[in-house]
């Protein structure tokens, strides 16, 4: 699968957000910019930062990439964000939800003080709650489900603001890792299933929250620990307090974070993402070897899995496809007529390497299959005599409703076809996916526990760990926005 910047072809999965928070550092805003920059892969639509200083919250929220929003001629925005505490957010959204009013962190003045919230994930009962709130007179400013959390927090009868937030979160269902900032506190929360990541770090006396450890690395902060599923950490000038105020649930971390979303240099839930991806490739080679001359990754995200495949198979690893790193997502519009050029724009075959060779093409997933088909054809056109396609995840046959933008289920190739039909459709000589148990073995387990899976793997298995209230209640099959934005 191509990397998150390659969104123009509509054939990729996208993480919906990255969050960052820091408390107790005089350069809080500037460090948040760096943290968001390291988390750019989790969302490229928009970014925002909220700080607190001397009785006042300040905010900058804009569409675009972090470097464009807060760098160069816009660096004065950072200087205007005063204070020793900040939270930041990178947003990815579908077209319907990308209006500026949805940019986070969102802010509200409540009884007891202001609160800003940045949220990674997706609530599965947000539409239901929103309808109830609107019926009761709530006026929404955005279509983001984060605002549902803010409304519920505002209406809570509890007094301390942390209790209000907990009261609100007890009413929501779904996946969330969020950071919140009040006048005195930085708060981090993970949903009881722990679907999305959140880590705690430290830089001198400052405490940090971030979606991934790569955001700690960039500012020279040390990793302290993961925030646990269902945990709320409250950071004040007196230190950190930890609470578990939600009903305990079985841990269901998103297995796709390891396969594709997280940066390979991040350590996620104690596991190095790069090493795990190599292990998936090794497992795949053991399960589905191919008689070929070389192993080629579909760059960039599949490179570690291809290295693992090459290591285990004894075949040479070659860069048979070169990726252009300077392709912005707005370069062309994702219309059917020009998608073909989109693939060639991003990937070009290394003809001298491919000519006359039998290749194993390793990718981390197949979504719609349109890109896979074009890449197979491109490699053949470059002179490869055989193309064996190997995928380091099981067939993606179900949509995600927990914060990852996937096509509707009917548009997923694996939902419509068996493996042999998929092979014919993408034009490969052979096609194989890692097995579910093989994936779990690569993650360090023996196999998937069918009664209580160790991870969320719903996009492969269809076994959704958290109730899909909006969907089962008849809400429109759209996992991201609550309303369609009208331009
Ligand atoms: Fe991750 Fe898939 Fe579960 Fe979504 S459905 S949280 S992408 S494993």
Short mmCIF file of C-alpha atoms and ligand atoms in Angstrom, two decimals:
data_model
loop_
_atom_site.label_atom_id
_atom_site.label_comp_id
_atom_site.label_asym_id
_atom_site.label_seq_id
_atom_site.Cartn_x
_atom_site.Cartn_y
_atom_site.Cartn_z
CA UNK A 1 0.00 0.00 0.00
CA UNK A 2 1.29 3.43 -0.77
CA UNK A 3 2.10 5.91 1.95
CA UNK A 4 -0.41 8.33 3.44
CA UNK A 5 0.61 11.24 1.25
CA UNK A 6 -0.54 9.26 -1.78
CA UNK A 7 -4.18 9.89 -1.24
CA UNK A 8 -5.14 10.95 -4.71
CA UNK A 9 -5.98 7.46 -5.96
CA UNK A 10 -8.52 6.66 -3.23
CA UNK A 11 -6.93 3.23 -2.82
CA UNK A 12 -5.27 3.60 0.54
CA UNK A 13 -6.27 3.48 4.17
CA UNK A 14 -5.71 6.57 6.21
CA UNK A 15 -5.13 7.13 9.86
CA UNK A 16 -7.49 9.77 11.04
CA UNK A 17 -5.41 11.78 13.48
CA UNK A 18 -2.32 12.31 15.61
CA UNK A 19 -2.23 14.05 18.98
CA UNK A 20 0.47 15.69 21.06
CA UNK A 21 0.51 17.47 24.42
CA UNK A 22 3.18 19.00 26.63
CA UNK A 23 3.04 20.47 30.14
CA UNK A 24 5.74 22.42 31.93
CA UNK A 25 8.04 23.68 29.19
CA UNK A 26 8.68 27.29 28.22
CA UNK A 27 8.82 26.34 24.53
CA UNK A 28 5.59 24.33 24.65
CA UNK A 29 4.19 25.56 21.34
CA UNK A 30 7.44 25.15 19.36
CA UNK A 31 7.91 21.62 20.71
CA UNK A 32 4.31 20.82 19.80
CA UNK A 33 5.00 21.93 16.23
CA UNK A 34 7.90 19.48 16.10
CA UNK A 35 5.82 16.72 17.64
CA UNK A 36 3.05 17.27 15.11
CA UNK A 37 5.61 17.29 12.33
CA UNK A 38 6.80 13.84 13.43
CA UNK A 39 3.16 12.69 13.46
CA UNK A 40 2.35 14.12 10.05
CA UNK A 41 1.80 10.63 8.62
CA UNK A 42 -1.29 10.30 10.83
CA UNK A 43 -3.07 13.21 9.18
CA UNK A 44 -2.29 15.80 6.53
CA UNK A 45 -5.52 17.74 6.11
CA UNK A 46 -5.10 20.21 8.92
CA UNK A 47 -3.31 20.93 12.17
CA UNK A 48 -3.97 22.97 15.25
CA UNK A 49 -2.34 23.95 18.53
CA UNK A 50 -3.91 25.39 21.69
CA UNK A 51 -1.81 26.80 24.52
CA UNK A 52 -2.61 28.32 27.90
CA UNK A 53 -0.85 31.24 29.52
CA UNK A 54 -1.69 33.75 32.19
CA UNK A 55 -5.42 33.20 32.24
CA UNK A 56 -5.82 32.93 28.51
CA UNK A 57 -6.04 30.18 25.89
CA UNK A 58 -4.51 30.84 22.47
CA UNK A 59 -5.19 28.81 19.35
CA UNK A 60 -3.97 28.42 15.79
CA UNK A 61 -5.92 25.99 13.58
CA UNK A 62 -5.36 25.81 9.85
CA UNK A 63 -5.72 23.58 6.84
CA UNK A 64 -2.49 22.13 5.44
CA UNK A 65 0.74 20.50 6.51
CA UNK A 66 2.44 21.32 9.79
CA UNK A 67 5.52 22.79 8.09
CA UNK A 68 3.38 25.11 5.98
CA UNK A 69 1.09 26.14 8.83
CA UNK A 70 3.77 26.88 11.41
CA UNK A 71 6.97 27.30 9.39
CA UNK A 72 8.49 29.94 7.14
CA UNK A 73 6.34 33.04 6.79
CA UNK A 74 3.89 31.55 9.29
CA UNK A 75 6.36 31.01 12.11
CA UNK A 76 4.99 34.11 13.88
CA UNK A 77 1.96 31.96 14.66
CA UNK A 78 4.14 29.88 16.97
CA UNK A 79 5.47 32.95 18.74
CA UNK A 80 1.88 34.00 19.41
CA UNK A 81 1.09 30.73 21.17
CA UNK A 82 2.24 31.66 24.67
CA UNK A 83 2.42 29.40 27.65
CA UNK A 84 4.12 26.41 29.23
CA UNK A 85 1.40 23.97 28.22
CA UNK A 86 0.08 23.04 24.80
CA UNK A 87 -1.86 20.42 22.92
CA UNK A 88 -1.77 19.82 19.18
CA UNK A 89 -3.60 17.76 16.63
CA UNK A 90 -3.09 16.54 13.06
CA UNK A 91 -6.25 15.77 11.21
CA UNK A 92 -7.01 13.49 8.35
CA UNK A 93 -10.61 13.40 7.17
CA UNK A 94 -12.72 12.49 4.20
CA UNK A 95 -13.74 15.25 1.84
CA UNK A 96 -17.10 15.65 3.57
CA UNK A 97 -15.47 16.35 6.92
CA UNK A 98 -12.55 18.53 5.94
CA UNK A 99 -14.10 21.93 6.61
CA UNK A 100 -11.99 24.38 8.67
CA UNK A 101 -14.58 24.29 11.44
CA UNK A 102 -13.61 20.66 12.10
CA UNK A 103 -9.96 21.43 12.78
CA UNK A 104 -8.86 20.42 16.24
CA UNK A 105 -8.07 20.95 19.06
CA UNK A 106 -11.60 22.14 19.77
CA UNK A 107 -12.17 24.55 22.59
CA UNK A 108 -15.09 25.44 24.84
CA UNK A 109 -15.67 27.62 27.88
CA UNK A 110 -17.44 25.54 30.51
CA UNK A 111 -18.65 26.13 34.01
CA UNK A 112 -15.41 25.82 35.91
CA UNK A 113 -13.12 26.94 33.07
CA UNK A 114 -12.09 26.33 29.50
CA UNK A 115 -11.08 23.05 27.95
CA UNK A 116 -9.44 22.20 24.63
CA UNK A 117 -9.60 18.65 23.25
CA UNK A 118 -7.76 16.86 20.47
CA UNK A 119 -8.99 13.39 19.60
CA UNK A 120 -7.61 10.46 17.59
CA UNK A 121 -10.16 7.77 16.83
CA UNK A 122 -13.80 7.55 16.00
CA UNK A 123 -16.89 7.26 18.18
CA UNK A 124 -19.38 4.61 17.17
CA UNK A 125 -22.36 6.23 18.89
CA UNK A 126 -21.56 9.85 18.01
CA UNK A 127 -24.49 10.29 15.62
CA UNK A 128 -26.90 8.84 18.13
CA UNK A 129 -25.61 11.09 20.91
CA UNK A 130 -25.52 14.08 18.62
CA UNK A 131 -29.17 13.63 17.64
CA UNK A 132 -30.16 13.50 21.30
CA UNK A 133 -28.10 16.59 22.10
CA UNK A 134 -29.54 18.54 19.19
CA UNK A 135 -33.05 17.53 20.21
CA UNK A 136 -32.30 18.93 23.65
CA UNK A 137 -31.16 22.24 22.19
CA UNK A 138 -27.41 21.86 21.73
CA UNK A 139 -25.98 23.94 18.91
CA UNK A 140 -23.08 22.28 17.10
CA UNK A 141 -20.38 24.30 15.40
CA UNK A 142 -18.77 21.40 13.57
CA UNK A 143 -19.42 17.93 12.21
CA UNK A 144 -16.63 16.36 14.25
CA UNK A 145 -17.51 13.77 16.87
CA UNK A 146 -14.99 15.47 19.16
CA UNK A 147 -17.59 18.18 19.62
CA UNK A 148 -19.96 15.56 20.98
CA UNK A 149 -17.44 14.95 23.77
CA UNK A 150 -17.26 18.69 24.40
CA UNK A 151 -21.04 19.05 24.62
CA UNK A 152 -21.35 16.10 26.96
CA UNK A 153 -18.55 17.54 29.11
CA UNK A 154 -20.25 20.93 29.21
CA UNK A 155 -23.56 19.44 30.28
CA UNK A 156 -22.15 17.24 33.01
CA UNK A 157 -23.41 18.02 36.50
CA UNK A 158 -20.08 17.05 38.03
CA UNK A 159 -17.88 19.88 39.21
CA UNK A 160 -14.17 19.40 38.67
CA UNK A 161 -13.51 19.54 34.97
CA UNK A 162 -11.78 16.15 34.93
CA UNK A 163 -14.90 14.58 36.43
CA UNK A 164 -17.00 16.28 33.76
CA UNK A 165 -14.77 14.79 31.08
CA UNK A 166 -14.95 11.31 32.60
CA UNK A 167 -18.73 11.65 32.85
CA UNK A 168 -18.81 12.53 29.14
CA UNK A 169 -16.51 9.70 28.12
CA UNK A 170 -18.61 7.17 30.02
CA UNK A 171 -21.42 7.98 27.58
CA UNK A 172 -19.44 7.55 24.39
CA UNK A 173 -18.53 4.33 22.63
CA UNK A 174 -15.75 3.79 20.17
CA UNK A 175 -12.06 4.31 19.84
CA UNK A 176 -10.34 7.36 21.20
CA UNK A 177 -6.99 8.52 22.41
CA UNK A 178 -7.35 12.13 23.37
CA UNK A 179 -5.41 14.97 24.87
CA UNK A 180 -7.12 17.80 26.73
CA UNK A 181 -5.84 21.07 28.15
CA UNK A 182 -7.40 23.12 30.92
CA UNK A 183 -6.01 26.14 32.72
CA UNK A 184 -4.17 23.90 35.17
CA UNK A 185 -4.03 20.44 33.66
CA UNK A 186 -2.90 18.39 30.69
CA UNK A 187 -5.08 15.29 30.43
CA UNK A 188 -4.55 12.16 28.35
CA UNK A 189 -7.15 9.40 27.94
CA UNK A 190 -7.34 6.10 26.05
CA UNK A 191 -10.59 4.28 25.48
CA UNK A 192 -11.15 1.14 27.60
CA UNK A 193 -10.21 -1.16 24.69
CA UNK A 194 -7.05 0.85 23.96
CA UNK A 195 -7.65 0.78 20.21
CA UNK A 196 -5.53 3.80 19.32
CA UNK A 197 -2.07 4.48 20.77
CA UNK A 198 -1.01 7.12 23.29
CA UNK A 199 2.36 7.35 25.02
CA UNK A 200 3.76 9.30 27.91
CA UNK A 201 7.16 10.94 27.69
CA UNK A 202 9.40 13.30 29.59
CA UNK A 203 11.73 16.13 28.63
CA UNK A 204 13.57 17.52 31.66
CA UNK A 205 10.73 18.56 33.98
CA UNK A 206 8.10 18.61 31.24
CA UNK A 207 5.59 15.81 30.68
CA UNK A 208 4.51 14.86 27.19
CA UNK A 209 1.67 12.91 25.61
CA UNK A 210 1.88 11.75 22.00
CA UNK A 211 0.30 9.28 19.61
CA UNK A 212 3.67 7.68 18.88
CA UNK A 213 7.19 7.60 20.25
CA UNK A 214 8.58 9.19 17.07
CA UNK A 215 7.10 12.46 18.38
CA UNK A 216 9.18 12.07 21.54
CA UNK A 217 12.34 11.31 19.58
CA UNK A 218 12.15 14.48 17.52
CA UNK A 219 12.30 16.69 20.62
CA UNK A 220 14.82 14.55 22.49
CA UNK A 221 12.28 13.41 25.07
CA UNK A 222 12.49 10.05 26.78
CA UNK A 223 9.74 7.46 26.50
CA UNK A 224 8.19 6.80 29.91
CA UNK A 225 5.37 4.34 29.15
CA UNK A 226 2.21 3.73 27.18
CA UNK A 227 -0.95 5.21 28.59
CA UNK A 228 -2.97 2.08 29.39
CA UNK A 229 -6.34 1.12 27.92
CA UNK A 230 -9.03 2.91 29.93
CA UNK A 231 -6.48 5.05 31.73
CA UNK A 232 -6.73 8.77 32.28
CA UNK A 233 -3.55 10.62 33.20
CA UNK A 234 -3.83 14.04 34.74
CA UNK A 235 -0.67 16.14 34.61
CA UNK A 236 -0.34 19.26 36.79
CA UNK A 237 2.53 21.26 38.20
CA UNK A 238 2.55 18.74 41.07
CA UNK A 239 3.16 15.73 38.79
CA UNK A 240 1.11 12.93 37.24
CA UNK A 241 -1.94 11.17 38.59
CA UNK A 242 -3.39 8.09 36.97
CA UNK A 243 -6.99 6.82 37.13
CA UNK A 244 -8.97 3.97 35.60
CA UNK A 245 -12.53 5.31 35.81
CA UNK A 246 -14.12 3.15 33.09
CA UNK A 247 -15.44 -0.39 33.16
CA UNK A 248 -12.53 -2.65 32.30
CA UNK A 249 -12.61 -4.14 28.82
CA UNK A 250 -10.36 -6.62 27.03
CA UNK A 251 -7.47 -4.86 25.32
CA UNK A 252 -7.98 -4.52 21.55
CA UNK A 253 -5.13 -2.49 20.13
CA UNK A 254 -5.46 -1.83 16.38
CA UNK A 255 -3.29 -4.42 14.63
CA UNK A 256 -3.17 -2.22 11.53
CA UNK A 257 -1.08 0.29 13.50
CA UNK A 258 1.72 -2.29 13.25
CA UNK A 259 1.03 -3.26 9.66
CA UNK A 260 0.83 0.19 8.16
CA UNK A 261 -0.21 3.27 10.15
CA UNK A 262 2.49 3.83 12.72
CA UNK A 263 5.91 5.03 11.71
CA UNK A 264 8.42 2.18 11.50
CA UNK A 265 10.74 3.92 13.96
CA UNK A 266 8.02 4.08 16.62
CA UNK A 267 7.79 1.67 19.53
CA UNK A 268 4.12 0.86 19.90
CA UNK A 269 2.85 -0.99 22.97
CA UNK A 270 6.40 -2.18 23.63
CA UNK A 271 7.04 -3.42 20.10
CA UNK A 272 9.26 -1.82 17.46
CA UNK A 273 7.13 -1.35 14.38
CA UNK A 274 9.97 -1.89 11.89
CA UNK A 275 11.01 -5.21 13.45
CA UNK A 276 7.40 -6.43 13.54
CA UNK A 277 6.91 -5.58 9.89
CA UNK A 278 10.02 -7.57 9.01
CA UNK A 279 8.59 -10.50 10.97
CA UNK A 280 5.34 -10.35 8.99
CA UNK A 281 7.43 -10.61 5.81
CA UNK A 282 9.35 -13.57 7.19
CA UNK A 283 6.12 -15.29 8.18
CA UNK A 284 4.63 -14.60 4.76
CA UNK A 285 7.67 -16.11 3.03
CA UNK A 286 7.37 -19.22 5.18
CA UNK A 287 3.66 -19.60 4.49
CA UNK A 288 3.63 -18.64 0.80
CA UNK A 289 7.05 -18.88 -0.82
CA UNK A 290 7.48 -18.04 -4.50
CA UNK A 291 9.87 -19.38 -7.11
CA UNK A 292 11.40 -16.07 -8.19
CA UNK A 293 14.63 -14.13 -8.74
CA UNK A 294 14.12 -11.19 -6.38
CA UNK A 295 11.88 -9.52 -3.81
CA UNK A 296 10.56 -6.04 -4.60
CA UNK A 297 8.66 -3.84 -2.11
CA UNK A 298 5.84 -1.54 -3.09
CA UNK A 299 7.48 1.49 -1.46
CA UNK A 300 7.61 2.87 1.11
CA UNK A 301 5.51 1.27 3.78
CA UNK A 302 6.08 -2.29 2.54
CA UNK A 303 9.87 -2.11 2.62
CA UNK A 304 10.33 -3.74 6.05
CA UNK A 305 7.98 -6.63 5.16
CA UNK A 306 9.83 -7.13 1.87
CA UNK A 307 13.16 -7.20 3.72
CA UNK A 308 11.72 -9.88 5.99
CA UNK A 309 10.44 -11.85 3.02
CA UNK A 310 13.84 -11.65 1.33
CA UNK A 311 15.65 -12.69 4.51
CA UNK A 312 13.45 -15.72 5.04
CA UNK A 313 13.35 -16.80 1.39
CA UNK A 314 17.02 -16.25 0.60
CA UNK A 315 16.06 -14.14 -2.42
CA UNK A 316 17.81 -10.81 -3.05
CA UNK A 317 15.96 -7.65 -1.99
CA UNK A 318 15.91 -5.07 -4.77
CA UNK A 319 14.35 -1.65 -5.22
CA UNK A 320 12.53 -2.44 -8.44
CA UNK A 321 10.05 0.39 -7.96
CA UNK A 322 11.17 3.90 -7.10
CA UNK A 323 8.80 6.21 -5.31
CA UNK A 324 8.70 9.94 -5.87
CA UNK A 325 8.64 11.56 -2.42
CA UNK A 326 7.60 14.96 -3.63
CA UNK A 327 4.05 14.11 -4.57
CA UNK A 328 1.57 16.22 -2.67
CA UNK A 329 -1.97 15.01 -2.30
CA UNK A 330 -3.42 18.12 -3.88
CA UNK A 331 -1.30 17.83 -7.02
CA UNK A 332 -4.17 16.27 -8.92
CA UNK A 333 -7.77 15.61 -8.07
CA UNK A 334 -8.86 12.01 -7.48
CA UNK A 335 -11.06 11.60 -10.52
CA UNK A 336 -11.27 8.31 -12.37
CA UNK A 337 -9.90 9.80 -15.56
CA UNK A 338 -6.55 10.74 -14.10
CA UNK A 339 -5.99 8.12 -11.45
CA UNK A 340 -3.84 6.14 -13.82
CA UNK A 341 -1.38 8.98 -14.05
CA UNK A 342 -1.47 9.23 -10.27
CA UNK A 343 0.12 5.80 -9.91
CA UNK A 344 2.83 6.54 -12.48
CA UNK A 345 3.41 9.88 -10.85
CA UNK A 346 4.19 8.21 -7.54
CA UNK A 347 5.93 5.02 -8.66
CA UNK A 348 8.28 4.33 -11.49
CA UNK A 349 9.74 0.93 -12.36
CA UNK A 350 13.47 0.42 -12.24
CA UNK A 351 13.62 -1.22 -15.66
CA UNK A 352 17.24 -2.32 -15.55
CA UNK A 353 16.50 -4.28 -12.37
CA UNK A 354 13.22 -5.82 -13.48
CA UNK A 355 13.91 -6.79 -17.08
CA UNK A 356 13.74 -10.54 -17.62
CA UNK A 357 13.26 -11.27 -13.91
CA UNK A 358 10.66 -13.22 -11.95
CA UNK A 359 9.71 -10.93 -9.08
CA UNK A 360 7.94 -11.23 -5.75
CA UNK A 361 6.10 -7.98 -5.17
CA UNK A 362 5.45 -7.42 -1.45
CA UNK A 363 2.77 -5.00 -0.27
CA UNK A 364 1.32 -4.49 3.19
CA UNK A 365 -2.34 -4.58 2.15
CA UNK A 366 -4.78 -4.50 -0.74
CA UNK A 367 -7.69 -2.11 -0.37
CA UNK A 368 -9.66 -1.52 -3.57
CA UNK A 369 -7.03 -3.24 -5.67
CA UNK A 370 -6.83 -0.50 -8.28
CA UNK A 371 -3.27 0.47 -7.34
CA UNK A 372 -2.14 -3.17 -7.08
CA UNK A 373 -3.42 -3.86 -10.58
CA UNK A 374 -1.58 -0.86 -12.02
CA UNK A 375 1.64 -1.70 -10.22
CA UNK A 376 1.58 -5.31 -11.43
CA UNK A 377 1.06 -4.08 -14.99
CA UNK A 378 3.80 -1.48 -14.58
CA UNK A 379 6.27 -4.13 -13.42
CA UNK A 380 5.32 -6.40 -16.33
CA UNK A 381 5.67 -3.53 -18.79
CA UNK A 382 9.16 -2.96 -17.39
CA UNK A 383 10.14 -6.45 -18.48
CA UNK A 384 9.42 -8.71 -15.48
CA UNK A 385 8.57 -12.19 -16.73
CA UNK A 386 6.56 -13.25 -13.66
CA UNK A 387 4.93 -11.23 -10.88
CA UNK A 388 4.08 -12.99 -7.63
CA UNK A 389 2.12 -10.71 -5.29
CA UNK A 390 2.48 -11.24 -1.54
CA UNK A 391 0.55 -9.26 1.07
CA UNK A 392 1.74 -8.84 4.66
CA UNK A 393 -1.80 -8.61 6.05
CA UNK A 394 -4.86 -10.84 5.69
CA UNK A 395 -7.48 -9.75 3.11
CA UNK A 396 -9.04 -6.40 4.12
CA UNK A 397 -12.69 -7.33 3.77
CA UNK A 398 -14.41 -5.00 6.25
CA UNK A 399 -14.52 -1.26 6.89
CA UNK A 400 -13.02 0.29 9.99
CA UNK A 401 -15.28 2.31 12.27
CA UNK A 402 -12.64 3.10 14.86
CA UNK A 403 -10.83 6.03 13.31
CA UNK A 404 -9.35 4.80 10.07
CA UNK A 405 -10.73 5.98 6.79
CA UNK A 406 -11.53 2.90 4.75
CA UNK A 407 -13.71 2.65 1.66
CA UNK A 408 -17.21 1.29 2.11
CA UNK A 409 -17.17 -2.46 2.57
CA UNK A 410 -18.57 -3.07 -0.91
CA UNK A 411 -15.57 -1.28 -2.44
CA UNK A 412 -13.00 -3.48 -0.72
CA UNK A 413 -11.63 -5.99 -3.19
CA UNK A 414 -11.45 -8.76 -0.60
CA UNK A 415 -15.08 -8.24 0.34
CA UNK A 416 -16.20 -8.92 -3.21
CA UNK A 417 -13.83 -11.67 -4.31
CA UNK A 418 -11.99 -14.78 -3.24
CA UNK A 419 -8.20 -14.83 -3.53
CA UNK A 420 -8.12 -16.47 -6.96
CA UNK A 421 -10.53 -13.88 -8.38
CA UNK A 422 -8.45 -11.14 -6.80
CA UNK A 423 -5.34 -12.60 -8.41
CA UNK A 424 -6.95 -12.50 -11.82
CA UNK A 425 -8.23 -8.99 -11.21
CA UNK A 426 -4.84 -7.54 -10.31
CA UNK A 427 -3.15 -9.62 -13.02
CA UNK A 428 -0.54 -11.39 -10.88
CA UNK A 429 0.84 -14.86 -11.59
CA UNK A 430 0.19 -15.77 -7.96
CA UNK A 431 -1.32 -13.99 -4.98
CA UNK A 432 -1.10 -14.85 -1.30
CA UNK A 433 -1.88 -13.08 1.97
CA UNK A 434 -0.38 -13.75 5.36
CA UNK A 435 -2.77 -15.90 7.39
CA UNK A 436 -4.48 -14.46 10.43
CA UNK A 437 -2.66 -16.84 12.75
CA UNK A 438 0.58 -16.08 10.91
CA UNK A 439 0.04 -12.38 11.54
CA UNK A 440 -0.53 -13.04 15.23
CA UNK A 441 2.61 -15.18 15.32
CA UNK A 442 4.58 -12.32 13.80
CA UNK A 443 3.18 -10.11 16.58
CA UNK A 444 4.73 -12.45 19.11
CA UNK A 445 1.77 -14.66 19.99
CA UNK A 446 1.19 -18.26 19.05
CA UNK A 447 -2.08 -17.71 17.21
CA UNK A 448 -5.25 -15.66 17.30
CA UNK A 449 -7.47 -16.37 20.29
CA UNK A 450 -10.81 -16.64 18.49
CA UNK A 451 -12.83 -16.22 21.68
CA UNK A 452 -10.96 -13.11 22.74
CA UNK A 453 -8.57 -11.81 20.06
CA UNK A 454 -5.47 -10.09 21.39
CA UNK A 455 -5.91 -7.17 18.95
CA UNK A 456 -8.63 -5.42 17.04
CA UNK A 457 -8.51 -7.12 13.64
CA UNK A 458 -12.04 -6.27 12.55
CA UNK A 459 -11.07 -5.07 9.09
CA UNK A 460 -9.87 -8.62 8.40
CA UNK A 461 -12.19 -10.69 10.56
CA UNK A 462 -15.34 -8.58 10.74
CA UNK A 463 -15.31 -9.15 14.52
CA UNK A 464 -15.87 -5.62 15.81
CA UNK A 465 -14.91 -5.43 19.47
CA UNK A 466 -16.85 -2.24 20.25
CA UNK A 467 -20.54 -1.95 19.55
CA UNK A 468 -21.35 -0.07 16.33
CA UNK A 469 -24.33 1.76 17.79
CA UNK A 470 -24.82 4.22 14.94
CA UNK A 471 -24.59 1.54 12.28
CA UNK A 472 -26.83 -0.98 14.02
CA UNK A 473 -29.28 1.85 14.73
CA UNK A 474 -29.56 2.54 11.02
CA UNK A 475 -27.23 5.51 10.73
CA UNK A 476 -25.68 6.06 7.33
CA UNK A 477 -22.72 3.79 6.61
CA UNK A 478 -20.13 6.48 6.95
CA UNK A 479 -17.64 6.00 9.73
CA UNK A 480 -16.19 9.48 9.75
CA UNK A 481 -18.39 12.52 9.65
CA UNK A 482 -21.63 13.09 11.43
CA UNK A 483 -23.14 15.33 8.79
CA UNK A 484 -22.23 15.96 5.21
CA UNK A 485 -20.55 19.32 4.91
CA UNK A 486 -21.97 21.47 2.21
CA UNK A 487 -19.24 23.54 0.58
FE1 LIG B 1 -7.46 -1.10 13.18
FE2 LIG B 1 -8.79 -2.57 11.41
FE3 LIG B 1 -9.59 -2.46 13.97
FE4 LIG B 1 -9.83 -0.33 12.38
S1 LIG B 1 -10.91 -2.31 12.16
S2 LIG B 1 -9.10 -0.35 14.50
S3 LIG B 1 -7.98 -0.48 11.11
S4 LIG B 1 -7.68 -3.34 13.15
#
